[in-house]
Tab-separated table of C-alpha atoms in Angstrom:
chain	number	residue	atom	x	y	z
A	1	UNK	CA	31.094	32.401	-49.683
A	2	UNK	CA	29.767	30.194	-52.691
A	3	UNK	CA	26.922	27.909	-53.087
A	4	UNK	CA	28.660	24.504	-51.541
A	5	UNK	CA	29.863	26.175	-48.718
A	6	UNK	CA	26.419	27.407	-48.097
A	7	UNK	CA	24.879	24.350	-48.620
A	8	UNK	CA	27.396	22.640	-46.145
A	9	UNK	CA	27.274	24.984	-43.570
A	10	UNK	CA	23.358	24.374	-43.632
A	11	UNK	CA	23.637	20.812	-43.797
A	12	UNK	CA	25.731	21.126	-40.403
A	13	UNK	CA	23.279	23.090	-38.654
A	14	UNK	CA	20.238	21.274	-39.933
A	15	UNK	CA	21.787	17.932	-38.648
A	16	UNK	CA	23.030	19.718	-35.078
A	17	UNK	CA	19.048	21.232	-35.172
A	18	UNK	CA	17.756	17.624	-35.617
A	19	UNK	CA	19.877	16.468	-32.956
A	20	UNK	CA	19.138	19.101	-30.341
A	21	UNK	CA	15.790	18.664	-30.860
A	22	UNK	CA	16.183	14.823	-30.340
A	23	UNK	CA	17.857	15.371	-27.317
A	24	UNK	CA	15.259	18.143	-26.143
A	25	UNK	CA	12.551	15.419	-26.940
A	26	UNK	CA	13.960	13.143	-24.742
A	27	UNK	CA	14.815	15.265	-21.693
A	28	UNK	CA	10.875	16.319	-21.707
A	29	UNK	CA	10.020	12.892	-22.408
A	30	UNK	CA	12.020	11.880	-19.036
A	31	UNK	CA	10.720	14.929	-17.286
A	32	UNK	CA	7.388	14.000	-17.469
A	33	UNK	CA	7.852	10.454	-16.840
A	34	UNK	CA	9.575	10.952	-13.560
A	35	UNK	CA	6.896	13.333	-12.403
A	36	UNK	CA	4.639	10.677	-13.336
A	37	UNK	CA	6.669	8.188	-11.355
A	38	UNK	CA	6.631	10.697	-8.364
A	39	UNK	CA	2.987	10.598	-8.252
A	40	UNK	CA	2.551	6.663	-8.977
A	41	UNK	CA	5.079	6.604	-5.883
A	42	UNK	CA	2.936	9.284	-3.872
A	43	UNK	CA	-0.171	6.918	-4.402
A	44	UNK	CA	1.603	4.022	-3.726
A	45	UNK	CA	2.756	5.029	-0.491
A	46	UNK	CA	-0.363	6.290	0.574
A	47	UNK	CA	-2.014	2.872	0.109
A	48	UNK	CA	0.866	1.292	1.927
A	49	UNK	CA	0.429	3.508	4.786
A	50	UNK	CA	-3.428	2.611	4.416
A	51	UNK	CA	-2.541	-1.369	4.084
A	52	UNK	CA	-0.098	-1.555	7.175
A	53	UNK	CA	-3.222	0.426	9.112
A	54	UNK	CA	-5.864	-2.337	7.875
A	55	UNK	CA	-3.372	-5.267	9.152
A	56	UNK	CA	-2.765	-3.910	12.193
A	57	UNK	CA	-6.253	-3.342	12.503
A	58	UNK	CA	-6.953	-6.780	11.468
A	59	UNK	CA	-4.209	-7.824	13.702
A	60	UNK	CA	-5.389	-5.793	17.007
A	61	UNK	CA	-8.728	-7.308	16.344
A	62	UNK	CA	-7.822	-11.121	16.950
A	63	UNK	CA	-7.364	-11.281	20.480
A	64	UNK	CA	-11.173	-9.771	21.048
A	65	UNK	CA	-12.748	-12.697	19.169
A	66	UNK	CA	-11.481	-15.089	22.112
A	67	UNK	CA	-12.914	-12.295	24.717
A	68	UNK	CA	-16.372	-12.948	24.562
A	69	UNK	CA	-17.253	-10.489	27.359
A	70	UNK	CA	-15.973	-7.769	25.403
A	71	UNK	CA	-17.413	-8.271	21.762
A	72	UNK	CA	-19.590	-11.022	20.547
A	73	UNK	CA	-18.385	-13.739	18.140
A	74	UNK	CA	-20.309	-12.744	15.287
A	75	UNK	CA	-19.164	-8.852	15.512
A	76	UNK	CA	-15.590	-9.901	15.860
A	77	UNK	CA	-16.238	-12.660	12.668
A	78	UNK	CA	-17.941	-9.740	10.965
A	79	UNK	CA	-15.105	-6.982	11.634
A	80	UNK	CA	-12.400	-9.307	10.548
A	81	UNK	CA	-14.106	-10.368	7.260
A	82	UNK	CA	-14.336	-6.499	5.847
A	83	UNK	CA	-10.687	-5.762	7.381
A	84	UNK	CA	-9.703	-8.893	5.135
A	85	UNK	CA	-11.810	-7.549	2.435
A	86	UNK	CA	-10.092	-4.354	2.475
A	87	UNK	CA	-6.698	-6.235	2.875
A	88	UNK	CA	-7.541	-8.134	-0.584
A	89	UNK	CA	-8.712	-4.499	-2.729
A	90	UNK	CA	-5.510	-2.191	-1.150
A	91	UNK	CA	-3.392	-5.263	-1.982
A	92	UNK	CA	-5.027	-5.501	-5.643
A	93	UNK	CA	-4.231	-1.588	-6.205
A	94	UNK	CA	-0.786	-2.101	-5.333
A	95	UNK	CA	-0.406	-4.650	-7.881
A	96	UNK	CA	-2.109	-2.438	-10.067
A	97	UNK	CA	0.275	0.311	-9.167
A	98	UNK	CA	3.192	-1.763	-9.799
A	99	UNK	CA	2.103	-2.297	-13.451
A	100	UNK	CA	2.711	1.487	-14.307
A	101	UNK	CA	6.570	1.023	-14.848
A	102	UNK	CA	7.871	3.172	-17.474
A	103	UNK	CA	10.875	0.684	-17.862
A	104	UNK	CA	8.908	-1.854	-19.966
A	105	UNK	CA	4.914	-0.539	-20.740
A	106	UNK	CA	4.322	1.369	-23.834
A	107	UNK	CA	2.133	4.817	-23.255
A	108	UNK	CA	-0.638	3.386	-24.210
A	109	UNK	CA	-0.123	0.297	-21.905
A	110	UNK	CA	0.038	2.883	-19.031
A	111	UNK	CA	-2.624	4.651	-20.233
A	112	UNK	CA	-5.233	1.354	-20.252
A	113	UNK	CA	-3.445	0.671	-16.537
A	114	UNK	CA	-4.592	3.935	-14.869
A	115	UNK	CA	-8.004	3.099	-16.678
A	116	UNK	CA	-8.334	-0.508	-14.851
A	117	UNK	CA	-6.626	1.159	-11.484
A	118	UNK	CA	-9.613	4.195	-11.252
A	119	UNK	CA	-12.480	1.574	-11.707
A	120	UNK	CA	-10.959	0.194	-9.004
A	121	UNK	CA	-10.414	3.259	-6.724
A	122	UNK	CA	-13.743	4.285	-8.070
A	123	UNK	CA	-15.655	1.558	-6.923
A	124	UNK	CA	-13.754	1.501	-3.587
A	125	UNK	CA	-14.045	4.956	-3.256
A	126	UNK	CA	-18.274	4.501	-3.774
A	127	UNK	CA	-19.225	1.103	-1.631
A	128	UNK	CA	-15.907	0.607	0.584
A	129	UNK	CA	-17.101	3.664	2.729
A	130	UNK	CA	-20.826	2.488	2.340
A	131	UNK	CA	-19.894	-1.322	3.834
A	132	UNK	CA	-18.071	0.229	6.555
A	133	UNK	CA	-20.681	2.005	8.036
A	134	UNK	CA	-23.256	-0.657	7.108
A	135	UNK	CA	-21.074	-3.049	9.759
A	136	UNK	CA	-20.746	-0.703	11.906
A	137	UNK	CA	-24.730	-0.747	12.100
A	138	UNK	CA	-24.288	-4.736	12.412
A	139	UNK	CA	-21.895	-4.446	15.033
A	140	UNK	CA	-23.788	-2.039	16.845
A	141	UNK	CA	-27.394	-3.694	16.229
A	142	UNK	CA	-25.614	-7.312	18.127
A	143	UNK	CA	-24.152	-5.752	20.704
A	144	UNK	CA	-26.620	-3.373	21.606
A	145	UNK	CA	-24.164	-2.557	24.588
A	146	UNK	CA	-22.544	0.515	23.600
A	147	UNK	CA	-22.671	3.281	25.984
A	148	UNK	CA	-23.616	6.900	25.278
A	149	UNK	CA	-19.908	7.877	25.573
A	150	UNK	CA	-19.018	4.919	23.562
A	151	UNK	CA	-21.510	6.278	20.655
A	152	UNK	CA	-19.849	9.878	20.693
A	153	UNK	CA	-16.146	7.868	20.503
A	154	UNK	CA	-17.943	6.186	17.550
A	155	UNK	CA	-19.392	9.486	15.977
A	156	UNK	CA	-16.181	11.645	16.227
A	157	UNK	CA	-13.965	8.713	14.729
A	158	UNK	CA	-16.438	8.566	11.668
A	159	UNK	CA	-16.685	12.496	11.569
A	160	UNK	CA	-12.213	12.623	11.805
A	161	UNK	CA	-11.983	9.340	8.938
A	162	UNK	CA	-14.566	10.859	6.720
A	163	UNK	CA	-12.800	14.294	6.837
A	164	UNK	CA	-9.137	12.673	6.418
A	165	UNK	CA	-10.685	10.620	3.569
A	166	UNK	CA	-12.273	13.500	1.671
A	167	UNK	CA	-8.839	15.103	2.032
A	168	UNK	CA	-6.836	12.112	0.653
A	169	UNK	CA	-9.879	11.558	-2.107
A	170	UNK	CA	-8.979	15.064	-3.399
A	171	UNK	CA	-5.200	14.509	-3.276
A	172	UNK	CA	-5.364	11.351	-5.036
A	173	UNK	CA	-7.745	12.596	-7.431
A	174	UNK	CA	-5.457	15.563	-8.468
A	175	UNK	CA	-2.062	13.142	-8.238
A	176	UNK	CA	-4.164	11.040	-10.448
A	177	UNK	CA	-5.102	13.868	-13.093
A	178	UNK	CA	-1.176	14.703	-13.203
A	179	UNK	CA	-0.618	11.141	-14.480
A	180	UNK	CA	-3.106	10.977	-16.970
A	181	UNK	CA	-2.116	14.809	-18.604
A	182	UNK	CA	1.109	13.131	-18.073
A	183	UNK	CA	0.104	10.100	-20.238
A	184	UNK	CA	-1.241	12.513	-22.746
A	185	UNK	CA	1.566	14.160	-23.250
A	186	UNK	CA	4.073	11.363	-23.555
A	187	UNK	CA	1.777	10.134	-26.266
A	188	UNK	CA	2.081	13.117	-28.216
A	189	UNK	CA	5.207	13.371	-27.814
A	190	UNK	CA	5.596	9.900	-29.607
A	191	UNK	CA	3.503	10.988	-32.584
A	192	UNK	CA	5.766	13.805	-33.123
């Protein structure tokens, strides 16, 4: 074999090297942006299932306000402003959620999304739990006309949301670390 055909031959293989590890590039490129699109889509749903509960809350809540004998004005007024309230912020992180299309948002695009989205979650996460309880005190200090039984209802209800909502915390916190090692690495994969 002489020099040329050496040179060739490596000129072949350096050009199918380049292009299998273009190729490899881009099938972990997609691989991590559809797990990332998995978990934007686990999140999503979750605050779907969490937005349908606070309108049908909202919704189930209507008919009381005309039933003064049941609950007073100002409870019902009350309980109807922070379901609308919470309405307005689960609807706000589903538009924020929409934003993290791979389609058309560069990395770092994604990146400053997920940034705007946990300030979001975090601040929900830290007073949304806080105002809930703090009308349930309202609620309870204007009616005055719950029952003993009535109170445990009220105690084990708290005690089953704030255990679901630690669990869900957790799972959104570690869906939410996946995206942004996610992020991470589709960025370095661009400076490669």
């Amino acid at each position: 074999m002489d020099l040329e055909q050496m040179k060739s031959g490596w000129n072949k293989l350096s050009v199918q090297l380049e292009k299998n590890n273009t190729i490899n590039t881009r099938i972990v490129h997609e691989m991590i942006s559809t797990r990332n699109r998995t978990n934007y889509e686990k999140i999503a749903r979750d605050h779907k299932f969490t937005l349908s509960v606070l309108v049908l809350l909202a919704a189930a809540a209507l008919p009381f306000q005309a039933r003064t004998e049941i609950i007073q004005m100002s409870s019902a007024i009350i309980i109807e402003i922070v379901l609308f309230a919470s309405i307005a912020v689960t609807s706000y992180m589903l538009k924020l959620l929409s934003g993290f299309e791979h389609s058309y948002c560069s990395v770092d695009k994604m990146i400053h999304n997920v940034l705007i989205y946990k300030r979001v979650y975090s601040l929900n996460q830290r007073f949304g739990g806080v105002v809930a309880i703090v009308v349930i005190g309202v609620v309870y200090a204007i009616e005055q006309a719950f029952t003993a039984s009535a109170v445990m209802a009220l105690v084990a209800a708290l005690v089953a949301a704030v255990a679901f909502g630690v669990h869900q915390t957790k799972r959104h916190n570690r869906l939410l670390k996946d995206i942004e090692d996610g992020l991470v690495e589709l960025r370095e994969f661009g400076k490669v």
